[in-house]
Short mmCIF file of N, CA and C in Angstrom, two decimals:
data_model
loop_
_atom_site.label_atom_id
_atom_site.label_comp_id
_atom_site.label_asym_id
_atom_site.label_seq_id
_atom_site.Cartn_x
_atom_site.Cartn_y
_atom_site.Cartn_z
N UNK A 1 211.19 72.54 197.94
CA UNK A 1 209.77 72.37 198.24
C UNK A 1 209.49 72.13 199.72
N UNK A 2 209.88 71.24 200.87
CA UNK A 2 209.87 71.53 201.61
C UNK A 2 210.21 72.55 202.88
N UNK A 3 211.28 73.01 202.27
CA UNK A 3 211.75 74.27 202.86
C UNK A 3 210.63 75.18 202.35
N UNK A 4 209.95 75.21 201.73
CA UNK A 4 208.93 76.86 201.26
C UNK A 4 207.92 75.78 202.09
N UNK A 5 207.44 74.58 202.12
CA UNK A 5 205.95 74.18 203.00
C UNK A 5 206.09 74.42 204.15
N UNK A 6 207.44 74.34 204.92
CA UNK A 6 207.76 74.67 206.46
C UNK A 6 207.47 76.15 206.65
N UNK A 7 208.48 77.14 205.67
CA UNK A 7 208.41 78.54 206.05
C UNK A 7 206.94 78.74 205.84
N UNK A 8 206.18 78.01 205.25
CA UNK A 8 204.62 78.40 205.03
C UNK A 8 203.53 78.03 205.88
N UNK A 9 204.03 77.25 207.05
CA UNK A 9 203.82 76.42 207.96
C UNK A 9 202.21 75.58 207.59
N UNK A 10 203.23 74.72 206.37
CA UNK A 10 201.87 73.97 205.70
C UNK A 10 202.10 72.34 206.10
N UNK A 11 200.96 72.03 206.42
CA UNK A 11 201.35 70.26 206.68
C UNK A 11 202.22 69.49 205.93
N UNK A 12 202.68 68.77 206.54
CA UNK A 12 203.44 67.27 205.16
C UNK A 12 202.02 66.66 204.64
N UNK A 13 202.91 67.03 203.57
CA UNK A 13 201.51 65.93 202.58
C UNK A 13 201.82 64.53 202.87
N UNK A 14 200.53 64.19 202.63
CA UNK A 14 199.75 62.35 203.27
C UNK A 14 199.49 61.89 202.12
N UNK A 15 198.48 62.29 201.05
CA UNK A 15 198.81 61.74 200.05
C UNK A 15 199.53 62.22 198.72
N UNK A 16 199.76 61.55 197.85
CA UNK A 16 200.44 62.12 196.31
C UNK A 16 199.71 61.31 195.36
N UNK A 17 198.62 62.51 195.61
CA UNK A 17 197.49 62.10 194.56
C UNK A 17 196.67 63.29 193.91
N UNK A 18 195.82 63.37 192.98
CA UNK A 18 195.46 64.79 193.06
C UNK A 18 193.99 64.75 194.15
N UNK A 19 194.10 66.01 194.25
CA UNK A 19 192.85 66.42 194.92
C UNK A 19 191.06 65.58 194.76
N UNK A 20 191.00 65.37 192.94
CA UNK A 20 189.77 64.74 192.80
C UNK A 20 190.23 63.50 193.21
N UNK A 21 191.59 62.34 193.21
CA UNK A 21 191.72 61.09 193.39
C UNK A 21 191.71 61.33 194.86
N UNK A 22 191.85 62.16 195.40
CA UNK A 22 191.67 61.95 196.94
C UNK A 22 189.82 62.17 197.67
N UNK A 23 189.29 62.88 196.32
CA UNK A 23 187.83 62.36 197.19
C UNK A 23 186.85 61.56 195.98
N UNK A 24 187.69 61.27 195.23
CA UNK A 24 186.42 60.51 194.47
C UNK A 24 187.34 59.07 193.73
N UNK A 25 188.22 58.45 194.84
CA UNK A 25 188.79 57.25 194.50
C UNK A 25 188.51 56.37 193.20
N UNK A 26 187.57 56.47 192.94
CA UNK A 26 186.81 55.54 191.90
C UNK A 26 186.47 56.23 191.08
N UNK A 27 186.58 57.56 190.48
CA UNK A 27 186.42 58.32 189.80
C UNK A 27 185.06 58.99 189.71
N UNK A 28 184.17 59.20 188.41
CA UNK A 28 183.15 59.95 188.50
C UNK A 28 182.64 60.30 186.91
N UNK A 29 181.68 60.35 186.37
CA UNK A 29 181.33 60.70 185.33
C UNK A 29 181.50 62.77 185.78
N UNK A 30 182.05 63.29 184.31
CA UNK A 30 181.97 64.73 184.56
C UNK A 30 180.93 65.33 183.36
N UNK A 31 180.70 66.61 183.37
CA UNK A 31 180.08 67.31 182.75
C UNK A 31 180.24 67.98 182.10
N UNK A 32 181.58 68.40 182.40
CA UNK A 32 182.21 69.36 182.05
C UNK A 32 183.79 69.56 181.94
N UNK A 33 184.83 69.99 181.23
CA UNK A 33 185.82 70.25 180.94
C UNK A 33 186.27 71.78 181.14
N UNK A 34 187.15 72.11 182.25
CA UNK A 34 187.44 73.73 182.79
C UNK A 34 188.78 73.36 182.88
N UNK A 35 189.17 74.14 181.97
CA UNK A 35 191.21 74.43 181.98
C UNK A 35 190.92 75.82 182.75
N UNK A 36 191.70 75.70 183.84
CA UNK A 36 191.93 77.11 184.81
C UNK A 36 192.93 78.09 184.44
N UNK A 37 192.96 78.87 183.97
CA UNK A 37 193.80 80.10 184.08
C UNK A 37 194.54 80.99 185.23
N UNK A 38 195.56 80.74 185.68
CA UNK A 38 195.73 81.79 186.64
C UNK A 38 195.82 82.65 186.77
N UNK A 39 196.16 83.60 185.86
CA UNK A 39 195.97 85.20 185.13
C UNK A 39 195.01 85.43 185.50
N UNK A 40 193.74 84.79 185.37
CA UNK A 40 192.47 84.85 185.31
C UNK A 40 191.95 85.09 186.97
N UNK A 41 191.10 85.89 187.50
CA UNK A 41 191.01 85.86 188.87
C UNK A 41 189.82 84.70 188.96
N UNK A 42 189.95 83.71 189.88
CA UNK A 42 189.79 82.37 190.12
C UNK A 42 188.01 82.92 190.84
N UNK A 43 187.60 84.05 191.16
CA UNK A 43 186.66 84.26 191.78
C UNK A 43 185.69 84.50 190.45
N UNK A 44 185.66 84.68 189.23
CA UNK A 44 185.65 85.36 188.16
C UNK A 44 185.25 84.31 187.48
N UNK A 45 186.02 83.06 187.24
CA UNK A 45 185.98 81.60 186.87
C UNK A 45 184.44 80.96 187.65
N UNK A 46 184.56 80.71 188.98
CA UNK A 46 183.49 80.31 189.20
C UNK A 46 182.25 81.05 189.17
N UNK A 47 182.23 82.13 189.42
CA UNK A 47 180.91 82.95 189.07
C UNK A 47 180.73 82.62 187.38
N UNK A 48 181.62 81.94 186.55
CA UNK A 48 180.98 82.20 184.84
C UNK A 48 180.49 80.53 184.99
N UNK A 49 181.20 79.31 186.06
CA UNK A 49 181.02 78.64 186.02
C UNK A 49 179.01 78.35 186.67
N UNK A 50 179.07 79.20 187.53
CA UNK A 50 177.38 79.25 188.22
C UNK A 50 176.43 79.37 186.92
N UNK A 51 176.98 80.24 186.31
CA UNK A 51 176.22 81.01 185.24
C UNK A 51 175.72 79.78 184.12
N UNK A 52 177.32 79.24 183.91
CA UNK A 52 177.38 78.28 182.56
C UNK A 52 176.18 77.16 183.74
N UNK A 53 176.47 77.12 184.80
CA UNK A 53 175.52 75.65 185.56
C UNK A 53 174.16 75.98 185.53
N UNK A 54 173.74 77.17 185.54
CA UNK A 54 172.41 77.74 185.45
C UNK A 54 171.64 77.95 184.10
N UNK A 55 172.72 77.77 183.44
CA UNK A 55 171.59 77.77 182.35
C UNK A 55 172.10 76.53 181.45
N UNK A 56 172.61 75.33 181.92
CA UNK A 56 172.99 74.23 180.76
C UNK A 56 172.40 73.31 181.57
N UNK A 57 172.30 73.14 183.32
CA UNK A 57 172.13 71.80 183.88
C UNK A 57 171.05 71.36 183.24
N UNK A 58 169.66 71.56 182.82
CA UNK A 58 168.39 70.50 182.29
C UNK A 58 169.08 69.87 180.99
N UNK A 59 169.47 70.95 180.41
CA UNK A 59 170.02 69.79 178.90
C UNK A 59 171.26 68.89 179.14
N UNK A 60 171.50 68.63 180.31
CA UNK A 60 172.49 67.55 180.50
C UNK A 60 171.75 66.84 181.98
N UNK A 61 170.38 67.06 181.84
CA UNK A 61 170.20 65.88 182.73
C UNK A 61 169.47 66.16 184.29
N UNK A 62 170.35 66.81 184.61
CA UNK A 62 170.70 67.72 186.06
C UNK A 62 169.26 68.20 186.62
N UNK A 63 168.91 67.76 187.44
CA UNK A 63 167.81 68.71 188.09
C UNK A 63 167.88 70.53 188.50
N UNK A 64 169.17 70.43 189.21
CA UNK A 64 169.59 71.62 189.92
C UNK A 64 171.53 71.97 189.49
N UNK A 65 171.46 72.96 189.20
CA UNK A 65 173.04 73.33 189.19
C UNK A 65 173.98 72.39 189.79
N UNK A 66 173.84 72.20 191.20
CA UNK A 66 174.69 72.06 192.09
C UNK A 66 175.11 70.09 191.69
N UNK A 67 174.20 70.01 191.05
CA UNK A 67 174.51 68.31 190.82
C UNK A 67 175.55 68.23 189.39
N UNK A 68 176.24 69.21 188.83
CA UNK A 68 176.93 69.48 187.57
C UNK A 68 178.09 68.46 188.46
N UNK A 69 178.77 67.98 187.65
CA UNK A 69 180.01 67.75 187.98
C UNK A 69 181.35 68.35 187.08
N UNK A 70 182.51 69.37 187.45
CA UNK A 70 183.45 69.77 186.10
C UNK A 70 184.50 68.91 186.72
N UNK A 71 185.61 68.56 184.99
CA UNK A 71 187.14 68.46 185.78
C UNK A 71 187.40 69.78 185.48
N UNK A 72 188.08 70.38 186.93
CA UNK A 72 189.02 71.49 186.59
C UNK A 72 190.32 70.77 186.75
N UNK A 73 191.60 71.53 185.78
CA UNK A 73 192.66 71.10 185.42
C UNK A 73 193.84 70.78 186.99
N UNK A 74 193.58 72.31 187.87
CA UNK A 74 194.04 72.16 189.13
C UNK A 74 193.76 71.17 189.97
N UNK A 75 192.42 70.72 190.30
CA UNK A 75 192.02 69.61 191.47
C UNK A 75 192.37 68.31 190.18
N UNK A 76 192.21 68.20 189.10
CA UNK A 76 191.88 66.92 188.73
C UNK A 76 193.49 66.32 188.54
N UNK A 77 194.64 67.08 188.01
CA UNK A 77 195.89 66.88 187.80
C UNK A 77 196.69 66.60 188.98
N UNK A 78 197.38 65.42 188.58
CA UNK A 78 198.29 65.13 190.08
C UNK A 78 199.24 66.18 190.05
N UNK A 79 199.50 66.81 190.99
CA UNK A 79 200.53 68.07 191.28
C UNK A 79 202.00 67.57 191.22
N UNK A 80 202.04 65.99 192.38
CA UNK A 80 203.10 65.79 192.58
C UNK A 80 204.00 65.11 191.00
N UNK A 81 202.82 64.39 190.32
CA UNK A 81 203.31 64.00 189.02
C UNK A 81 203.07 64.88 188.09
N UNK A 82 203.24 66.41 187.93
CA UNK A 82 202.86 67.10 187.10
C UNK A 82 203.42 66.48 185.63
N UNK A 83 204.41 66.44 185.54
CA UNK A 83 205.58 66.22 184.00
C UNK A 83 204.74 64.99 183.60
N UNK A 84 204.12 63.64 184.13
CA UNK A 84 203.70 62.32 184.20
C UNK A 84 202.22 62.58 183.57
N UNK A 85 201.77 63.73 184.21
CA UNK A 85 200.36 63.70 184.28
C UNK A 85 199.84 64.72 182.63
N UNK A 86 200.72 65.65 182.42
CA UNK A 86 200.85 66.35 181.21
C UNK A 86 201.48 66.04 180.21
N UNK A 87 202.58 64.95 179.99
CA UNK A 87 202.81 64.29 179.31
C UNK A 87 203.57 65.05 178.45
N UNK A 88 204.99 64.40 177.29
CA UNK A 88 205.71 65.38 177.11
C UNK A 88 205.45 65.76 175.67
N UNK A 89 204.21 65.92 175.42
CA UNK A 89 203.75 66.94 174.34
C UNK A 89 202.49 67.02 174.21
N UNK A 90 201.61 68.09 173.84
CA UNK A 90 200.22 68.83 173.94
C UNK A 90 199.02 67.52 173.66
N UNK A 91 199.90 66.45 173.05
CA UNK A 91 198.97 65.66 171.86
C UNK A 91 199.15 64.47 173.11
N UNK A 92 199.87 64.29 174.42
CA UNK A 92 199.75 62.98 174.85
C UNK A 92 198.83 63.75 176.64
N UNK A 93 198.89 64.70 176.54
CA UNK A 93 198.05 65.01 177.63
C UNK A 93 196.55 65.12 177.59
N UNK A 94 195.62 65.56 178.97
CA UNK A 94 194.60 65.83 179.16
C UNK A 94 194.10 66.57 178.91
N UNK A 95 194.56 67.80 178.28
CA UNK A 95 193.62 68.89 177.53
C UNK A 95 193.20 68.19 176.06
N UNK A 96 194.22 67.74 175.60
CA UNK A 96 194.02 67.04 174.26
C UNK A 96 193.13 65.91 174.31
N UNK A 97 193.18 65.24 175.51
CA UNK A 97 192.50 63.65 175.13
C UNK A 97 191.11 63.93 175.68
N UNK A 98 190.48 65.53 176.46
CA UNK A 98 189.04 65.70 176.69
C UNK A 98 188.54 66.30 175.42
#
């Protein structure tokens, strides 16, 4: 792993946390539940996600789309604790317990 972040000339990571614990420390009420696909082209995902925000935000509250909050599985899962964070069967992880 560090040998592929060097040849990739990617920073040392600072924290080992996931992405949402690095900007929303204290967590966050969500709206939504998005397991990401990578098969799936990721440009494809959020355009269905605009769509799903455009026509669900009033019945959950929302004035405007942009105030939706989702967990997606990528930002919300710690990377560095993947095995920790998925747990070692379908029934003790986060797809199961949303």
């Amino acid at each position: 792993p560090d040998e592929m972040r060097e040849q990739a000339l990617l920073p040392q990571v600072t924290h080992k946390c996931s992405y949402s614990e690095l900007v929303n420390p204290n967590g966050i009420r969500v709206d939504a539940f998005v397991s990401h696909y990578w098969g799936h082209p990721f440009e494809d995902t959020m355009q269905a996600l605009r769509i799903w925000g455009d026509s669900n935000c009033q019945q959950l509250d929302k004035s405007r789309p942009e105030d939706l909050a989702f967990w997606l599985c990528f930002l919300a899962l710690n990377q560095h604790r993947a095995g920790e964070e998925v747990g070692s069967s379908p029934e003790e992880g986060p797809f199961n317990a949303a």
